[in-house]
Amino acid sequence: MTSERTRRGARLAAGSAALGIGAALFAGYGSAMADAPPAPAPSDVAAAQRVAADRQTTEKVARYFVRLDRHRAGQFTAAGVSKAAADAKAPTLDGRVHPVYSLNPAFVRGSYGSAEVATFAYLAVGARSATGQQASLWLTKGARNWEVTNIISGTEETAYPAKAGTGTVFTEPQINAWYRLDGDRVTGLNEAARTSVGARGTTLASYQALVHARYADKMPGSKYVREGRLGGVTPNTGVRTGDGDGGGVPGIALIALAGGGLTLVTGAAVRLGRRGRASASG
């Protein structure tokens, strides 16, 4: 397993790089997120849970865990996975479905009170292999049903939403920060978030001013985008960007969230993420 020190460095490195691609993330998904629907109804959650528990999903997760082993061993990951190797992973789901909320571009563009801080992005379900690996499945609603559109190593997408309590947990994916909004107070749940808003957090109004300064001039249609500077310039945000501990530069994951981990995108390649890189399909 990757050490906590390496994970921490990778996340901070991801924050540095993701600030440079923040505009790309908003440009790729911003308008859709601004008009995102509310959290799914209980019937949708139940439907998503059935999809996550489906045999085909279990097989996909098993293959993912095999490829994760290959990646961590520095091996080529795109080769096929034998049935025996997949069966040995025997993945199980934790059974809980968590709605994940993400920073709302309308909140970034507007002023305090003009929009909700975050909008629903996807449902997350945790998975564990028989050999102790952990991953999060992302589910989004397609034309006819919920679909597993992403698998990512680690537990952030399930662990942090479980800490909502009386508030709302949301992510600022551009810097891999997780926050809780409770009343008018935004507090950090992970190191990136605490670096962003301080150990004691900040007011919602101050947070709005912070993300407006970070991203408002990098939204679709901005001069930053028109000049083709996506990923080429890291804005001066005052956020600490790393501790020299290494870590990968994040790729743009499906549904344009710079979330974490080794990412398996359905029907595509495993992409670069917080804690690793590999190439595989299916």
C-alpha positions as semicolon CSV with decimal commas, in nm:
position;residue;x (nm);y (nm);z (nm)
1;M;0,000;0,000;0,000
2;T;0,117;0,349;-0,074
3;S;0,243;0,523;0,240
4;E;0,049;0,812;0,394
5;R;0,345;1,039;0,324
6;T;0,340;0,951;-0,047
7;R;-0,036;0,995;-0,067
8;R;-0,008;1,334;0,102
9;G;0,262;1,449;-0,138
10;A;0,070;1,320;-0,436
11;R;-0,242;1,505;-0,331
12;L;-0,053;1,831;-0,284
13;A;0,117;1,785;-0,619
14;A;-0,224;1,721;-0,766
15;G;-0,341;2,050;-0,620
16;S;-0,056;2,240;-0,783
17;A;-0,114;2,088;-1,123
18;A;-0,492;2,097;-1,104
19;L;-0,489;2,471;-1,039
20;G;-0,326;2,499;-1,378
21;I;-0,599;2,290;-1,541
22;G;-0,886;2,430;-1,340
23;A;-1,017;2,613;-1,643
24;A;-1,015;2,293;-1,842
25;L;-1,222;2,124;-1,575
26;F;-1,479;2,401;-1,571
27;A;-1,479;2,432;-1,949
28;G;-1,539;2,062;-1,992
29;Y;-1,830;2,033;-1,750
30;G;-1,910;2,376;-1,612
31;S;-2,240;2,450;-1,782
32;A;-2,374;2,106;-1,699
33;M;-2,277;2,137;-1,334
34;A;-2,429;2,483;-1,302
35;D;-2,767;2,334;-1,390
36;A;-2,708;2,004;-1,212
37;P;-3,012;1,828;-1,063
38;P;-3,063;1,794;-0,688
39;A;-2,953;1,484;-0,506
40;P;-3,112;1,166;-0,641
41;A;-3,438;1,041;-0,502
42;P;-3,433;0,727;-0,283
43;S;-3,552;0,526;-0,584
44;D;-3,251;0,644;-0,782
45;V;-3,016;0,556;-0,498
46;A;-3,166;0,208;-0,485
47;A;-3,130;0,169;-0,861
48;A;-2,767;0,280;-0,847
49;Q;-2,701;0,036;-0,565
50;R;-2,839;-0,250;-0,775
51;V;-2,609;-0,153;-1,063
52;A;-2,309;-0,139;-0,830
53;A;-2,390;-0,487;-0,698
54;D;-2,438;-0,634;-1,046
55;R;-2,214;-0,925;-1,147
56;Q;-2,070;-0,731;-1,442
57;T;-1,974;-0,447;-1,209
58;T;-1,806;-0,691;-0,970
59;E;-1,607;-0,838;-1,258
60;K;-1,501;-0,491;-1,373
61;V;-1,387;-0,399;-1,022
62;A;-1,194;-0,726;-0,992
63;R;-1,006;-0,653;-1,315
64;Y;-0,938;-0,302;-1,190
65;F;-0,778;-0,436;-0,871
66;V;-0,556;-0,672;-1,073
67;R;-0,439;-0,382;-1,288
68;L;-0,384;-0,172;-0,979
69;D;-0,144;-0,442;-0,855
70;R;0,038;-0,431;-1,187
71;H;0,063;-0,055;-1,176
72;R;0,207;-0,053;-0,826
73;A;0,460;-0,317;-0,930
74;G;0,566;-0,101;-1,225
75;Q;0,429;-0,352;-1,475
76;F;0,242;-0,306;-1,802
77;T;-0,126;-0,284;-1,710
78;A;-0,309;-0,301;-2,042
79;A;-0,279;-0,677;-2,091
80;G;-0,588;-0,887;-2,038
81;V;-0,681;-1,016;-1,694
82;S;-0,733;-1,387;-1,648
83;K;-1,048;-1,516;-1,480
84;A;-0,839;-1,677;-1,207
85;A;-0,661;-1,350;-1,127
86;A;-0,988;-1,160;-1,120
87;D;-1,162;-1,423;-0,910
88;A;-0,881;-1,404;-0,653
89;K;-0,966;-1,038;-0,591
90;A;-1,323;-1,130;-0,486
91;P;-1,432;-0,765;-0,445
92;T;-1,706;-0,672;-0,203
93;L;-1,904;-0,348;-0,177
94;D;-1,958;-0,162;0,148
95;G;-2,330;-0,141;0,069
96;R;-2,370;0,235;0,126
97;V;-2,432;0,484;-0,153
98;H;-2,305;0,837;-0,094
99;P;-2,407;1,144;-0,294
100;V;-2,103;1,352;-0,385
101;Y;-2,137;1,728;-0,427
102;S;-1,890;1,943;-0,614
103;L;-1,810;2,315;-0,629
104;N;-2,077;2,492;-0,832
105;P;-1,947;2,708;-1,121
106;A;-2,246;2,940;-1,070
107;F;-2,122;3,000;-0,714
108;V;-1,774;3,073;-0,849
109;R;-1,899;3,318;-1,112
110;G;-2,154;3,498;-0,899
111;S;-2,157;3,674;-0,566
112;Y;-2,227;3,558;-0,213
113;G;-2,584;3,433;-0,190
114;S;-2,637;3,411;-0,565
115;A;-2,604;3,031;-0,592
116;E;-2,555;2,717;-0,386
117;V;-2,193;2,645;-0,304
118;A;-2,209;2,294;-0,451
119;T;-2,425;2,079;-0,673
120;F;-2,476;1,705;-0,698
121;A;-2,210;1,538;-0,915
122;Y;-2,236;1,159;-0,878
123;L;-2,303;0,872;-0,640
124;A;-2,012;0,687;-0,484
125;V;-1,990;0,331;-0,354
126;G;-1,687;0,181;-0,181
127;A;-1,527;-0,149;-0,280
128;R;-1,260;-0,367;-0,121
129;S;-1,063;-0,656;-0,265
130;A;-0,983;-0,980;-0,084
131;T;-0,622;-0,860;-0,070
132;G;-0,710;-0,534;0,106
133;Q;-0,720;-0,281;-0,179
134;Q;-0,987;-0,014;-0,166
135;A;-1,159;0,179;-0,441
136;S;-1,457;0,405;-0,502
137;L;-1,710;0,351;-0,780
138;W;-1,868;0,661;-0,933
139;L;-2,220;0,624;-1,070
140;T;-2,398;0,874;-1,293
141;K;-2,740;0,851;-1,451
142;G;-2,742;0,774;-1,820
143;A;-3,030;0,792;-2,062
144;R;-3,196;0,481;-1,918
145;N;-3,027;0,386;-1,593
146;W;-2,745;0,453;-1,351
147;E;-2,402;0,353;-1,479
148;V;-2,060;0,295;-1,326
149;T;-1,862;0,562;-1,513
150;N;-1,546;0,568;-1,305
151;I;-1,347;0,357;-1,061
152;I;-1,078;0,525;-0,856
153;S;-0,836;0,400;-0,591
154;G;-0,882;0,504;-0,231
155;T;-1,181;0,592;-0,017
156;E;-1,209;0,972;-0,024
157;E;-1,524;0,973;-0,234
158;T;-1,704;0,765;0,027
159;A;-1,524;0,852;0,350
160;Y;-1,568;1,229;0,338
161;P;-1,938;1,237;0,240
162;A;-2,002;1,003;0,533
163;K;-1,884;1,287;0,762
164;A;-2,159;1,528;0,658
165;G;-2,337;1,519;0,995
166;T;-2,572;1,819;1,008
167;G;-2,397;1,990;0,717
168;T;-2,311;1,926;0,354
169;V;-1,982;1,778;0,240
170;F;-1,850;1,890;-0,097
171;T;-1,530;1,883;-0,296
172;E;-1,332;2,151;-0,474
173;P;-1,186;1,905;-0,724
174;Q;-0,940;2,146;-0,881
175;I;-0,721;2,119;-0,569
176;N;-0,858;1,789;-0,434
177;A;-1,003;1,964;-0,130
178;W;-1,294;1,831;0,075
179;Y;-1,502;2,063;0,293
180;R;-1,803;2,059;0,523
181;L;-2,052;2,344;0,502
182;D;-2,247;2,374;0,827
183;G;-2,458;2,685;0,855
184;D;-2,239;2,969;0,730
185;R;-1,908;2,798;0,810
186;V;-1,681;2,615;0,564
187;T;-1,426;2,389;0,733
188;G;-1,163;2,165;0,576
189;L;-1,178;1,789;0,601
190;N;-0,842;1,710;0,441
191;E;-0,502;1,873;0,422
192;A;-0,567;2,048;0,090
193;A;-0,886;2,202;0,227
194;R;-0,729;2,311;0,555
195;T;-0,444;2,469;0,361
196;S;-0,706;2,649;0,155
197;V;-0,933;2,787;0,429
198;G;-0,722;2,752;0,742
199;A;-0,737;2,512;1,034
200;R;-1,053;2,675;1,173
201;G;-1,223;2,724;0,840
202;T;-1,383;3,039;0,708
203;T;-1,721;3,195;0,637
204;L;-1,915;3,103;0,326
205;A;-1,880;3,461;0,200
206;S;-1,502;3,447;0,237
207;Y;-1,490;3,110;0,064
208;Q;-1,693;3,247;-0,226
209;A;-1,447;3,534;-0,264
210;L;-1,161;3,283;-0,252
211;V;-1,287;3,056;-0,530
212;H;-1,403;3,354;-0,735
213;A;-1,044;3,482;-0,728
214;R;-0,913;3,139;-0,820
215;Y;-1,137;3,046;-1,109
216;A;-1,375;3,322;-1,223
217;D;-1,137;3,448;-1,492
218;K;-1,082;3,094;-1,623
219;M;-1,441;2,996;-1,699
220;P;-1,566;2,910;-2,051
221;G;-1,544;3,211;-2,277
222;S;-1,282;3,390;-2,068
223;K;-0,967;3,549;-2,208
224;Y;-0,768;3,277;-2,032
225;V;-0,951;3,012;-2,234
226;R;-0,947;3,207;-2,561
227;E;-0,570;3,246;-2,538
228;G;-0,530;2,872;-2,501
229;R;-0,364;2,894;-2,161
230;L;-0,537;2,589;-2,015
231;G;-0,285;2,406;-1,806
232;G;-0,008;2,642;-1,906
233;V;-0,027;2,890;-1,621
234;T;-0,078;2,820;-1,254
235;P;-0,270;3,113;-1,103
236;N;-0,138;3,288;-0,794
237;T;-0,385;3,175;-0,532
238;G;-0,180;3,177;-0,216
239;V;-0,238;2,803;-0,173
240;R;0,064;2,598;-0,076
241;T;0,133;2,368;-0,368
242;G;0,351;2,086;-0,240
243;D;0,617;1,966;-0,002
244;G;0,857;1,805;-0,246
245;D;0,718;1,464;-0,166
246;G;0,650;1,359;-0,523
247;G;0,325;1,234;-0,669
248;G;0,166;1,229;-1,010
249;V;0,010;1,511;-1,205
250;P;-0,363;1,444;-1,234
251;G;-0,538;1,377;-1,560
252;I;-0,886;1,503;-1,634
253;A;-1,115;1,226;-1,517
254;L;-1,449;1,146;-1,669
255;I;-1,716;1,408;-1,584
256;A;-1,429;1,655;-1,546
257;L;-1,349;1,611;-1,181
258;A;-0,984;1,608;-1,080
259;G;-1,062;1,361;-0,807
260;G;-0,805;1,114;-0,700
261;G;-0,633;0,791;-0,743
262;L;-0,570;0,555;-1,026
263;T;-0,874;0,603;-1,243
264;L;-1,048;0,349;-1,462
265;V;-1,284;0,520;-1,705
266;T;-1,548;0,292;-1,850
267;G;-1,474;0,207;-2,212
268;A;-1,146;0,400;-2,207
269;A;-0,801;0,381;-2,055
270;V;-0,693;0,394;-1,697
271;R;-0,584;0,753;-1,658
272;L;-0,332;0,940;-1,453
273;G;-0,450;1,026;-1,103
274;R;-0,334;1,123;-0,755
275;R;-0,159;0,801;-0,672
276;G;-0,061;0,639;-0,996
277;R;-0,082;0,575;-1,365
278;A;-0,159;0,272;-1,576
279;S;-0,311;0,172;-1,905
280;A;-0,599;-0,069;-1,934
281;S;-0,941;-0,107;-2,084
282;G;-1,276;-0,229;-1,958
